Amino acid sequence: MPPIVSTHALHKVYQMGAVGVPALRGVDLHIEEGEFVAIMGASGSGKSTLMNILGCLDVPSTGTYVLAGRQVDGLSRDQRADIRNQVIGFVFQGFNLLPRASALENVELPLVYDRARRVGDPRRAAEAALTRVGLADRMTHAPNRLSGGEQQRVAIARALVGNPRLVLADEPTGNLDTRTSMEIMQVFQDLNDQGITVLLVTHEQDISRCAKRIVELRDGKVIRDAAIGDRYVVGSDPRAGGTAGPGGAS
Amino acid sequence: MIAWIRYPGVALRSLLKNKSRSLLTSLGIIIGVGSVIVMVSVGQGSQADIAETINSMGVNMLMVMPPHSMRGGVNRGAGSLATFTMDDADYLRERSEYCSAISAMTMSPAQVIGGEGNWSTSVLGVDVDYPRIRDWGVDQGEFFTARDVRTRSKVALIGKTIADELFPGQNPVGVRVRVRNTPFTIIGVLSEKGEDARGRDQDDVILAPVTTVLARLKGGREIDMIQASARTIEELDEAEEEVADLLRTLHKIMPGEDDDFHVRTQTEIIERASETSRIMTSMLGAVAAVSLIVGGIGIMNIMLVSVTERTREIGIRMAVGARERDILLQFMLEAVSLSLAGGVIGVMVALLVAAALDAIWGVTTVVNPMVVLMAFGFAGIVGVFFGIYPARKAASLNPIDALRHE
Ligand SMILES: Nc1ncnc2c1ncn2[C@@H]1O[C@H](COP(=O)(O)OP(=O)(O)OP(=O)(O)O)[C@@H](O)[C@H]1O
Ligand SMILES: [Mg+2]
C-alpha cells in the first residue's frame, strides 16, 4: 500500500512585500495509512505551514505532495476543495465553528458540500459523528453554550462526518486545560484505533506521547523523526483519572 | 446537487439574523418597486380617466369646425372666415347617410338673472339632435322640439350646476329667467355630466335652440361648429369622409385645394390625450426605476460589508469543501433574497398606497398586474446584478487567508 502522505522537498516562502519569508525549507515526509503522528517544534518552525499544505488549505511554493496516491500540487482550487471534503478532516486550534449554527448543523456542514453524496442521510451521519465524540446530548446547542472541550469535540465530529482517511489537527488542545486535553487525545486515539490516520501538531510533551511517532521541525526542516517508545494510552492509566472517557466530559 | 436546495434556507436565515439591517438594505428596493408601481398606476389611471370622459362625450361623435378654431390652423384671409352657417348643418342633415344625428352649435357667454340671483355661464345654441349626440339626458322637464327651433322659442334647459346655484332645492321648470335682457322659460334641467377632458364643468351651461341664440344673443348667421354622430362606431371613418366630401361639394372646393373646415373625431382626441398621458407615465416610471438602481447599490454595499464580516465563515465553509461556486451562489442568493423581499414589500406598499390614493384623494389608479410583475422582476435582476460583485469577492478568497481573518 502506498503511503497516505508523501512529500518531497516541500518549500514554502511567504511573500511579505519585497521580502520572502521562508517557512518550509525542503520537507520530506512519508506517513503510512493508520499512523498517529505528532509534529513538534519551536514556535515559528513551520508546523502550521506544513499542516495547511497537507490539508490542501494552502499550496507549497515548490516540491511535490502526493496524498493517497494522488498528486495534489498543481490541482485547481475546486479539486482541492473536493479533496478537503472527501479525504481530509481538519481540526483547528481555535475550533472554527459557525457561531450561529447548532452543533448538529456545524457537523453537517461538510455534507452540504458533499457532491459525491457518499453519505446517505446527512442528519443521521452528523448525529452518529457527535455520538462518536461523546456529545449525543449536546446536539442542538450553539457553540457559545458549549465548553471549550465540547466545542473541540464538535469540531472533531465535523472532521469525521465525511469518513476521511486522514485527520489533521493543528494544536487541537492548545486552548484547553490538561484534563480536557487528555479527553480530546483519547478521542483521537479511538479514531486511530478505528483505522483513521491522525496527524497532529502540539507543543506539549505529554500530548505528543499519545501519538505513535514524533516528527520534529526546526526552521522549516525535519530534524527528528522517531517512533515513540513509551506511548501513553489515555484511559489505560488509573492515574489519569477515571473521568477521561468520551462520555465523562458531560 | 440536492445540497443546493438548502441554500435558500441558509441565505434566508442569515438575513433574518440581521432583521433591521436587512430591512434597511431592502428599503431602497421597497421604495423603488413601490414608486414604479404607484407612478405607473396613477399614470394609467389618468389615461383611464381621459378615456372615460371622452366616452361620456359620446365615442362616435364628429365635430366640424372652421379652420380658424384649429390650433396652428392657417388663416386663409378675412373672406373665408365666416364659413359655417345653419345651411351647412341643414345640408349635411339632408344628405348624410352615415350620420344619425346632426346639430349646429353656437356658443355665447352670458349672465343669467333669476331664482336666487345671477350667474355667469355659457349659453349653447343647439339643435334637437344634440342630446343624442352627446348622450345627455334630461332630469326634469323636457328637451325643446324641432318646432321650438323653427320658431325661435325663448326656451332653455339649464345644467345641474346652474340649477344648484340659482334654484337650490326648487324645481326650476317653468320659471322665467333673463339672459342678457332676453326672457327665457326654463323647460328642463339636464342630467349631471361632470368634468370634461380638460377639467371644465360641463354642467355649467344653458342649452337653447340654436336659432334663438343666433337671433337674440349673437346676431348674424354664423355658427361655431357642427356636431354629428356616426350611426355606429365602426362607421366613424366613413362618416368623417362623407361629411368632408359633402362640405367640399357645398363649398365648391376643388381637388387639391385646402379645406375651409376641419373634421375631428373622438378617436383622434383620444389618441392625442392618451399619447400625452402615456409619455408622462413612462417618464414617471423611468424616474422610479432609477431609484430601484440606487436601491441595488445599497444592496451591493451591505453585501460587501457582509462578506468582510463573514470572511471567517467563508474560510470555514471552504475548509470543509465548499467550492468557489458554492460560496458565490450563497452570497448571490442572499443578495437576490434581499431584493426580492424588498420587491414583495414594495408591491404590498404600492397596492396600499394606490388604494389609499383612490379611496382618500379620489385619484384614479389602475394597478396593472404586468407592471407589478415587471417591477418585481426588475428588483430580482437588480439583486443579481449588484450581488455578483460581492459574491465573486467572497468566492475568490483563499481558504487559509479567510480562516486567518480576525
Ligand atoms: N501568512 C504568513 N505571512 C508571512 N509569514 C508567515 C505567514 N504565516 C507564517 N509565516 C511565517 O512562517 C514561519 C512559520 O510559521 P508557522 O505558523 O508555520 O509556525 P508554527 O510552527 O506553526 O508556529 P507556532 O507554534 O507559533 O504556531 C514563521 O516565521 C511565520 O512568521
Ligand atoms: Mg502554528
XYZ file of C-alpha atoms and ligand atoms in Angstrom:
688
model
C 0.000 0.000 0.000
C 1.417 3.461 -0.901
C 1.867 5.937 1.960
C -1.169 8.135 2.546
C 1.028 11.224 2.787
C 4.194 11.574 0.801
C 6.000 14.864 0.332
C 9.242 15.597 -1.383
C 11.320 18.760 -0.979
C 8.395 20.903 0.129
C 9.304 24.561 0.207
C 7.116 27.427 1.288
C 8.115 31.061 1.080
C 5.673 33.708 2.330
C 5.983 36.871 0.342
C 5.902 39.937 2.600
C 6.086 42.751 0.128
C 9.573 42.573 -1.361
C 10.889 40.184 1.297
C 10.378 36.435 1.129
C 9.948 34.681 4.487
C 10.949 31.029 4.165
C 8.693 28.860 6.340
C 9.444 25.396 4.925
C 12.831 24.532 3.521
C 12.656 21.100 1.996
C 10.367 18.788 3.938
C 10.324 15.091 3.037
C 7.640 13.249 4.943
C 6.064 9.844 4.444
C 3.154 8.695 6.528
C 1.566 5.269 6.178
C -2.119 4.567 6.484
C -3.125 4.070 10.118
C -0.264 6.004 11.684
C -0.654 8.507 14.542
C 1.967 11.212 14.158
C 2.717 14.167 16.429
C 4.508 17.116 14.865
C 6.523 19.168 17.290
C 8.873 22.086 17.117
C 9.500 25.570 18.380
C 7.180 28.412 17.556
C 7.798 29.583 14.001
C 9.373 26.315 12.924
C 6.768 25.858 10.192
C 4.370 23.351 11.774
C 1.187 25.206 10.828
C 2.536 25.947 7.389
C 3.132 22.239 6.810
C -0.288 21.258 8.163
C -2.046 23.779 5.941
C -0.291 22.409 2.888
C -1.005 18.807 3.884
C -4.626 19.797 4.461
C -4.852 21.331 0.970
C -5.740 24.695 2.506
C -2.564 26.205 1.104
C -0.139 25.315 -1.673
C 3.628 24.822 -1.441
C 5.955 27.178 -3.275
C 7.864 24.205 -4.717
C 8.048 20.492 -4.082
C 5.604 17.634 -4.546
C 2.828 16.310 -2.359
C 1.125 13.008 -3.050
C -1.973 12.340 -0.978
C -3.484 8.840 -1.034
C -1.781 8.118 -4.330
C -2.853 11.365 -5.961
C -0.523 14.207 -6.837
C -2.023 17.255 -5.146
C 0.241 20.133 -6.116
C -0.974 21.656 -9.358
C -4.635 20.837 -8.752
C -7.263 23.547 -9.201
C -8.985 25.310 -6.326
C -12.144 23.290 -6.834
C -10.256 19.994 -6.947
C -8.524 20.890 -3.681
C -11.921 21.798 -2.210
C -13.154 18.336 -3.136
C -10.124 16.699 -1.512
C -10.735 18.681 1.681
C -14.296 17.476 1.561
C -13.722 13.818 0.732
C -10.318 12.745 2.037
C -9.338 15.076 4.870
C -10.788 16.147 8.178
C -9.185 19.280 9.651
C -9.301 20.297 13.328
C -8.159 23.794 14.277
C -6.722 25.170 17.478
C -9.474 27.811 17.601
C -12.284 25.300 16.812
C -13.602 27.412 13.895
C -17.258 26.565 14.382
C -20.033 28.624 12.817
C -21.184 30.595 15.869
C -24.849 30.822 14.926
C -25.375 27.227 13.912
C -26.109 24.385 16.319
C -23.607 21.603 16.977
C -25.563 19.366 14.639
C -25.607 21.939 11.846
C -21.891 22.534 12.250
C -21.199 18.846 11.901
C -23.487 18.581 8.875
C -21.686 21.397 7.083
C -19.166 19.255 5.134
C -22.015 17.068 3.881
C -23.729 20.133 2.380
C -20.767 20.262 0.006
C -20.503 16.500 -0.467
C -21.032 16.351 -4.216
C -20.222 12.657 -4.377
C -23.017 12.036 -1.871
C -21.079 9.273 -0.181
C -23.081 9.808 2.977
C -26.703 8.855 2.630
C -28.552 10.764 5.321
C -26.617 13.869 6.468
C -28.670 14.350 9.608
C -28.172 10.745 10.708
C -24.442 10.840 9.871
C -23.991 14.059 11.884
C -25.798 12.536 14.854
C -23.594 9.452 14.628
C -20.422 11.582 14.487
C -21.479 13.609 17.531
C -22.292 10.410 19.404
C -18.864 9.071 18.484
C -17.178 12.033 20.225
C -19.470 11.738 23.238
C -21.819 14.645 22.558
C -25.066 12.768 21.981
C -26.824 15.031 24.485
C -25.491 18.349 23.152
C -26.645 18.228 19.543
C -28.833 21.306 19.453
C -26.522 23.541 21.466
C -24.959 26.580 19.846
C -21.146 26.755 20.193
C -21.304 29.605 22.720
C -23.252 27.320 25.030
C -20.585 24.604 24.951
C -17.331 24.359 26.906
C -14.017 24.572 25.058
C -13.567 20.818 25.217
C -17.072 20.258 23.925
C -16.544 22.752 21.104
C -13.408 20.905 20.060
C -15.344 17.638 20.112
C -17.906 19.209 17.784
C -15.039 20.261 15.520
C -13.680 16.703 15.575
C -17.122 15.322 14.790
C -17.241 17.711 11.842
C -13.863 16.407 10.691
C -15.153 12.833 10.989
C -18.558 13.082 9.431
C -17.371 12.624 5.847
C -15.430 9.435 6.696
C -11.992 10.940 5.960
C -8.882 8.788 5.609
C -6.695 11.457 7.171
C -7.440 13.706 10.150
C -5.178 16.730 10.583
C -5.207 18.727 13.806
C -3.182 21.895 14.365
C -2.726 22.273 18.130
C -6.209 20.888 18.879
C -5.577 21.113 22.615
C -3.833 24.479 22.554
C -6.835 26.288 24.071
C -7.743 23.564 26.569
C -6.641 22.644 30.078
C -4.664 19.486 30.737
C -7.532 17.240 31.691
C -9.728 18.286 28.801
C -6.715 17.920 26.527
C -6.363 14.317 27.564
C -10.028 13.671 26.887
C -9.593 15.071 23.407
C -6.498 12.944 22.896
C -8.480 9.887 23.849
C -10.941 10.737 21.095
C -8.062 10.909 18.605
C -6.651 7.628 19.863
C -10.061 5.999 19.435
C -10.266 7.270 15.885
C -6.784 5.990 15.173
C -7.741 2.622 16.621
C -10.589 2.558 14.110
C -8.045 2.913 11.295
C -8.013 6.646 10.613
C -4.594 8.204 10.084
C -4.092 11.073 12.556
C -1.553 13.851 12.257
C -1.453 16.491 14.955
C 0.666 19.431 15.951
C 1.451 20.043 19.588
C 3.864 21.879 21.812
C 3.386 19.617 24.771
C 5.449 16.563 25.506
C 2.506 14.881 27.288
C 0.283 15.271 24.293
C 2.855 14.041 21.825
C 3.328 10.882 23.885
C -0.219 9.899 22.950
C 0.921 9.500 19.320
C 2.885 6.608 17.863
C 5.524 8.646 16.066
C 7.092 12.070 16.534
C 8.296 14.381 13.786
C 10.199 17.458 14.922
C 10.677 20.561 12.815
C 13.190 23.350 13.164
C 13.469 26.288 10.802
C 11.312 24.594 8.233
C 13.175 21.281 8.180
C 12.589 17.886 9.752
C 15.283 17.391 12.381
C 13.928 14.305 14.129
C 11.576 11.519 13.081
C 11.166 8.653 15.512
C 8.685 6.130 16.851
C 7.546 6.665 20.426
C 8.897 4.084 22.831
C 6.837 4.833 25.933
C 3.484 5.554 24.289
C 0.769 6.728 26.645
C -2.735 5.436 26.021
C -5.358 7.627 27.682
C -7.682 5.658 29.954
C -5.256 2.767 30.409
C -3.556 4.502 33.351
C -5.631 4.910 36.511
C -3.559 7.992 37.456
C -5.015 9.895 34.509
C -8.368 9.802 36.282
C -11.497 7.793 35.619
C -13.413 10.717 34.143
C -11.431 10.738 30.933
C -13.869 8.585 28.942
C -15.592 10.269 25.997
C -18.878 10.347 27.858
C -17.262 11.667 31.003
C -16.956 15.240 29.859
C -20.623 15.992 30.189
C -26.860 18.916 -6.399
C -29.510 18.142 -3.821
C -27.463 20.064 -1.283
C -28.208 23.230 -3.237
C -31.791 23.066 -2.173
C -30.584 24.020 1.294
C -29.008 27.258 0.125
C -32.127 29.432 0.068
C -32.700 28.361 3.646
C -29.140 29.295 4.583
C -29.485 32.660 2.828
C -32.809 33.421 4.433
C -31.554 32.510 7.866
C -28.510 34.737 7.708
C -30.751 37.604 6.573
C -33.222 37.026 9.383
C -30.383 37.145 11.902
C -29.880 40.767 10.924
C -33.500 41.780 10.576
C -33.205 45.528 10.925
C -30.171 45.718 8.683
C -31.832 43.572 6.044
C -34.898 45.772 6.176
C -32.881 48.967 5.856
C -30.932 47.463 2.980
C -34.116 46.500 1.219
C -35.611 49.931 1.782
C -34.151 51.221 -1.471
C -35.746 48.357 -3.370
C -39.005 48.754 -1.446
C -39.185 52.427 -2.392
C -38.061 51.693 -5.942
C -40.575 48.936 -6.617
C -43.272 50.827 -4.724
C -42.824 54.056 -6.626
C -42.597 52.367 -10.031
C -45.931 50.673 -9.408
C -47.626 53.720 -7.866
C -46.383 56.106 -10.557
C -47.413 53.853 -13.408
C -50.739 53.108 -11.738
C -51.515 56.799 -11.355
C -50.446 57.402 -14.945
C -52.617 54.615 -16.253
C -55.409 55.813 -14.003
C -55.342 59.213 -15.660
C -55.363 57.517 -19.054
C -58.443 55.620 -17.985
C -59.993 58.874 -16.748
C -59.414 60.525 -20.080
C -60.880 57.588 -21.939
C -63.925 57.701 -19.696
C -64.573 61.426 -20.066
C -64.256 61.045 -23.789
C -66.684 58.151 -23.729
C -69.033 60.367 -21.741
C -68.973 62.810 -24.625
C -70.098 60.069 -26.959
C -67.500 57.999 -28.746
C -68.941 58.147 -32.221
C -69.123 61.925 -32.202
C -67.761 64.082 -35.024
C -67.049 67.786 -34.838
C -66.898 70.015 -37.890
C -65.180 73.323 -37.239
C -63.957 76.198 -39.281
C -60.169 76.030 -39.607
C -59.502 79.168 -37.580
C -60.634 77.360 -34.461
C -57.968 74.764 -35.112
C -54.765 75.122 -33.250
C -52.000 76.015 -35.679
C -54.564 76.405 -38.461
C -53.696 78.757 -41.244
C -55.760 81.896 -41.527
C -56.857 81.908 -45.132
C -57.986 85.540 -45.310
C -60.863 87.552 -43.915
C -63.411 86.467 -46.522
C -63.053 82.789 -45.832
C -63.501 83.022 -42.066
C -67.263 83.077 -41.774
C -67.712 79.697 -43.326
C -70.326 77.991 -41.181
C -73.994 78.756 -41.088
C -77.162 76.833 -40.426
C -77.172 75.996 -44.130
C -74.157 73.763 -43.719
C -75.871 71.859 -40.920
C -79.108 71.547 -42.904
C -77.191 70.383 -45.988
C -75.451 67.642 -44.042
C -78.672 66.590 -42.355
C -80.364 66.178 -45.725
C -77.613 64.188 -47.433
C -75.522 62.336 -44.919
C -76.111 58.605 -44.762
C -73.555 57.659 -42.169
C -74.596 60.278 -39.611
C -77.571 59.512 -37.452
C -77.753 62.887 -35.720
C -76.557 66.337 -36.664
C -76.691 69.558 -34.700
C -75.477 73.056 -35.363
C -73.888 74.689 -32.364
C -73.103 78.206 -31.344
C -71.850 79.488 -28.053
C -72.314 82.752 -26.265
C -71.142 83.760 -22.822
C -73.961 85.293 -20.828
C -75.184 86.487 -17.472
C -78.334 84.755 -16.211
C -80.608 86.541 -13.797
C -83.334 84.713 -11.935
C -84.055 82.497 -8.991
C -81.621 83.277 -6.181
C -79.527 85.835 -8.069
C -77.355 85.846 -11.120
C -74.731 83.622 -12.642
C -72.157 83.912 -15.411
C -72.254 80.975 -17.767
C -72.277 79.993 -21.424
C -75.353 79.626 -23.497
C -75.105 76.875 -26.087
C -77.391 77.177 -29.052
C -78.021 73.665 -30.309
C -80.464 71.618 -32.342
C -82.828 68.869 -31.214
C -80.339 66.106 -32.018
C -77.792 67.469 -29.564
C -78.770 65.331 -26.521
C -78.457 62.202 -28.638
C -75.028 63.177 -29.964
C -73.726 63.914 -26.506
C -75.667 61.100 -24.887
C -77.076 63.636 -22.471
C -80.350 63.117 -20.638
C -82.884 65.477 -19.111
C -83.621 65.087 -15.381
C -86.643 67.303 -15.025
C -88.870 68.681 -17.765
C -88.221 68.006 -21.427
C -85.931 68.960 -24.238
C -87.110 71.515 -26.780
C -88.657 70.380 -30.069
C -87.979 70.974 -33.762
C -90.837 73.425 -33.675
C -89.098 75.423 -30.944
C -86.061 75.613 -33.196
C -88.109 76.671 -36.180
C -89.992 79.333 -34.288
C -87.040 80.565 -32.285
C -88.796 79.864 -28.995
C -87.326 81.522 -25.945
C -86.989 78.274 -24.010
C -83.940 76.888 -22.271
C -82.593 73.896 -20.352
C -80.168 74.523 -17.534
C -77.266 72.379 -16.380
C -77.058 70.843 -12.946
C -74.596 73.450 -11.664
C -76.884 76.350 -12.549
C -79.899 74.568 -11.102
C -77.985 74.132 -7.844
C -76.759 77.734 -7.816
C -79.905 79.596 -8.767
C -82.621 77.206 -7.628
C -81.334 75.246 -4.642
C -83.938 72.717 -3.570
C -86.514 74.051 -6.006
C -87.966 72.885 -9.273
C -86.923 75.470 -11.840
C -89.095 74.090 -14.624
C -91.497 76.775 -15.800
C -89.554 79.607 -14.191
C -88.548 82.556 -16.316
C -85.004 83.864 -16.263
C -83.328 86.707 -18.093
C -80.350 86.018 -20.256
C -78.812 89.291 -21.372
C -82.213 91.019 -21.244
C -83.997 88.285 -23.129
C -86.521 86.377 -21.052
C -86.268 82.580 -21.361
C -88.579 79.978 -19.894
C -86.796 77.054 -18.293
C -88.315 73.868 -19.668
C -85.879 71.359 -18.213
C -82.836 70.518 -16.128
C -80.067 68.473 -17.742
C -78.695 65.423 -16.020
C -75.273 65.694 -14.421
C -72.319 65.289 -16.819
C -69.236 66.091 -14.714
C -65.956 67.494 -15.964
C -64.685 67.197 -19.498
C -61.213 66.073 -20.589
C -59.776 69.495 -19.804
C -61.383 69.659 -16.394
C -64.142 72.135 -17.278
C -67.529 71.788 -15.629
C -69.877 70.602 -18.353
C -72.923 71.215 -16.154
C -72.320 74.958 -16.029
C -74.275 75.539 -19.220
C -77.604 76.645 -20.664
C -78.978 74.939 -23.750
C -81.347 76.840 -26.010
C -82.482 76.476 -29.642
C -79.600 77.494 -31.948
C -81.917 79.770 -33.917
C -82.976 81.627 -30.776
C -79.385 82.133 -29.651
C -78.375 83.399 -33.077
C -81.306 85.784 -33.277
C -81.417 87.063 -29.693
C -77.936 86.789 -28.275
C -75.399 86.725 -31.075
C -76.884 88.242 -34.189
C -75.849 87.067 -37.645
C -75.965 83.601 -39.123
C -72.550 82.226 -38.255
C -72.428 79.111 -36.100
C -69.339 77.857 -34.252
C -69.420 74.223 -35.189
C -71.480 71.290 -36.296
C -71.615 68.196 -34.161
C -72.721 64.889 -35.522
C -72.975 61.291 -34.557
C -71.956 58.371 -36.765
C -74.555 55.638 -36.925
C -72.109 53.179 -35.377
C -68.577 53.450 -34.055
C -67.384 51.224 -36.936
C -68.738 53.732 -39.462
C -66.997 56.679 -37.849
C -64.287 56.865 -40.516
C -66.829 56.620 -43.351
C -68.932 59.306 -41.691
C -65.905 61.568 -41.375
C -65.041 61.060 -45.037
C -68.635 61.610 -46.142
C -69.068 64.813 -44.153
C -65.838 66.185 -45.604
C -66.901 65.287 -49.151
C -70.339 66.869 -48.732
C -68.876 70.096 -47.359
C -66.301 70.229 -50.158
C -69.116 69.971 -52.664
C -71.175 72.602 -50.877
C -68.226 74.966 -50.518
C -67.062 74.241 -54.077
C -63.577 73.248 -53.076
C -61.598 71.777 -55.981
C -59.467 68.683 -55.533
C -56.027 69.781 -54.347
C -57.356 72.900 -52.655
C -57.239 73.283 -48.881
C -60.466 72.623 -46.997
C -62.064 75.590 -45.269
C -63.219 73.361 -42.444
C -61.850 70.646 -40.264
C -63.488 67.412 -39.149
C -62.393 65.908 -35.871
C -63.426 62.635 -34.326
C -63.157 61.318 -30.819
C -60.598 58.692 -31.786
C -58.251 61.476 -32.781
C -58.781 63.236 -29.482
C -58.448 60.016 -27.505
C -55.212 59.223 -29.283
C -53.712 62.613 -28.644
C -54.737 62.699 -24.999
C -53.608 59.199 -24.195
C -50.351 59.739 -26.089
C -49.514 62.625 -23.751
C -50.522 60.587 -20.753
C -48.522 57.588 -21.970
C -45.376 59.680 -22.279
C -45.950 61.029 -18.769
C -46.455 57.506 -17.461
C -43.256 56.174 -18.947
C -41.295 59.179 -17.725
C -42.585 58.712 -14.180
C -41.831 55.012 -14.423
C -38.291 55.701 -15.613
C -37.612 58.097 -12.747
C -38.876 55.498 -10.300
C -36.728 52.830 -11.967
C -33.666 54.909 -11.207
C -34.489 54.643 -7.513
C -34.561 50.865 -7.963
C -30.997 51.002 -9.235
C -29.997 53.172 -6.292
C -31.577 50.503 -4.091
C -29.389 47.919 -5.819
C -26.291 49.896 -4.960
C -27.407 49.809 -1.317
C -27.621 46.039 -1.513
C -24.157 45.813 -3.033
C -22.802 47.983 -0.257
C -24.276 45.833 2.503
C -23.250 42.617 0.799
C -19.664 43.871 0.648
C -19.793 44.618 4.369
C -21.306 41.210 4.969
C -18.540 39.463 3.002
C -15.911 41.219 5.097
C -17.703 40.423 8.343
C -18.142 36.811 7.426
C -14.726 36.154 5.951
C -14.097 33.587 8.660
C -17.343 31.816 7.927
C -16.336 31.699 4.268
C -12.982 30.231 5.301
C -14.683 27.550 7.398
C -17.006 26.616 4.567
C -14.091 26.405 2.165
C -12.051 24.352 4.650
C -14.753 21.690 4.749
C -15.044 21.538 0.985
C -17.132 24.422 -0.375
C -16.180 25.185 -3.960
C -15.980 28.705 -5.356
C -19.363 28.296 -6.943
C -20.935 27.253 -3.637
C -19.812 30.463 -1.955
C -20.757 32.516 -4.998
C -24.234 31.030 -5.016
C -24.683 31.528 -1.287
C -23.986 35.251 -1.462
C -25.874 35.708 -4.712
C -28.884 34.078 -3.135
C -28.607 36.410 -0.177
C -28.489 39.461 -2.423
C -31.389 38.223 -4.524
C -33.407 37.302 -1.430
C -32.837 40.811 -0.116
C -34.014 42.418 -3.323
C -36.937 40.034 -3.805
C -38.043 40.512 -0.200
C -37.819 44.256 -0.856
C -39.822 43.644 -4.019
C -42.580 41.802 -2.163
C -42.841 44.519 0.496
C -42.654 47.188 -2.219
C -45.559 45.595 -4.083
C -47.629 45.474 -0.920
C -46.830 49.079 -0.046
C -47.663 50.135 -3.594
C -51.027 48.362 -3.511
C -51.843 50.070 -0.220
C -50.762 53.495 -1.477
C -52.683 53.057 -4.738
C -55.793 52.017 -2.827
C -55.384 54.957 -0.433
C -54.933 57.437 -3.290
C -58.091 56.098 -4.836
C -60.148 55.994 -1.653
C -58.961 59.106 0.160
C -57.918 61.551 -2.528
C -60.017 60.255 -5.389
C -57.049 59.780 -7.704
C -57.908 57.080 -10.181
C -55.235 54.369 -10.136
C -55.104 51.352 -12.379
C -52.771 48.674 -10.984
C -51.656 46.632 -13.945
C -50.512 43.100 -12.968
C -47.933 43.251 -15.777
C -46.381 46.346 -14.239
C -46.304 44.692 -10.815
C -44.598 41.645 -12.319
C -42.134 43.771 -14.227
C -41.210 45.862 -11.184
C -40.778 42.679 -9.167
C -38.703 41.042 -11.885
C -36.588 44.149 -12.242
C -35.927 44.044 -8.495
C -34.687 40.481 -8.916
C -32.425 41.492 -11.783
C -31.069 44.381 -9.707
C -30.302 41.882 -6.921
C -28.440 39.579 -9.315
C -26.558 42.434 -10.925
C -25.444 44.120 -7.727
C -24.947 40.818 -5.907
C -22.408 39.495 -8.378
C -19.505 41.677 -7.351
C -19.640 41.000 -3.573
C -20.312 37.309 -4.202
C -17.314 36.999 -6.525
C -15.208 38.751 -3.955
C -16.268 36.202 -1.353
C -15.764 33.232 -3.667
C -12.292 34.273 -4.742
C -10.946 34.359 -1.178
C -8.115 31.992 -0.328
C -9.277 29.451 2.278
C -6.262 29.937 4.504
C -6.395 33.737 4.325
C -10.106 33.685 5.056
C -9.544 31.444 8.085
C -6.821 33.715 9.445
C -9.097 36.750 9.152
C -9.947 38.256 12.512
N 0.760 34.333 6.301
C 2.056 34.499 6.575
N 2.719 35.533 6.011
C 4.006 35.698 6.272
N 4.736 34.921 7.060
C 4.136 33.885 7.670
C 2.751 33.626 7.459
N 2.415 32.545 8.171
C 3.538 32.137 8.799
N 4.559 32.942 8.488
C 5.934 32.786 8.950
O 6.352 31.486 8.619
C 7.074 30.899 9.659
C 6.425 29.604 10.116
O 5.172 29.885 10.658
P 4.192 28.787 11.195
O 2.907 29.446 11.528
O 4.158 27.664 10.259
O 4.932 28.333 12.514
P 4.444 27.344 13.650
O 5.457 26.312 13.760
O 3.051 26.923 13.381
O 4.485 28.274 14.920
P 3.512 28.240 16.189
O 3.972 27.089 17.033
O 3.745 29.537 16.883
O 2.127 28.074 15.726
C 7.119 31.946 10.760
O 8.354 32.609 10.677
C 5.992 32.908 10.434
O 6.364 34.223 10.815
Mg 1.188 27.122 14.354
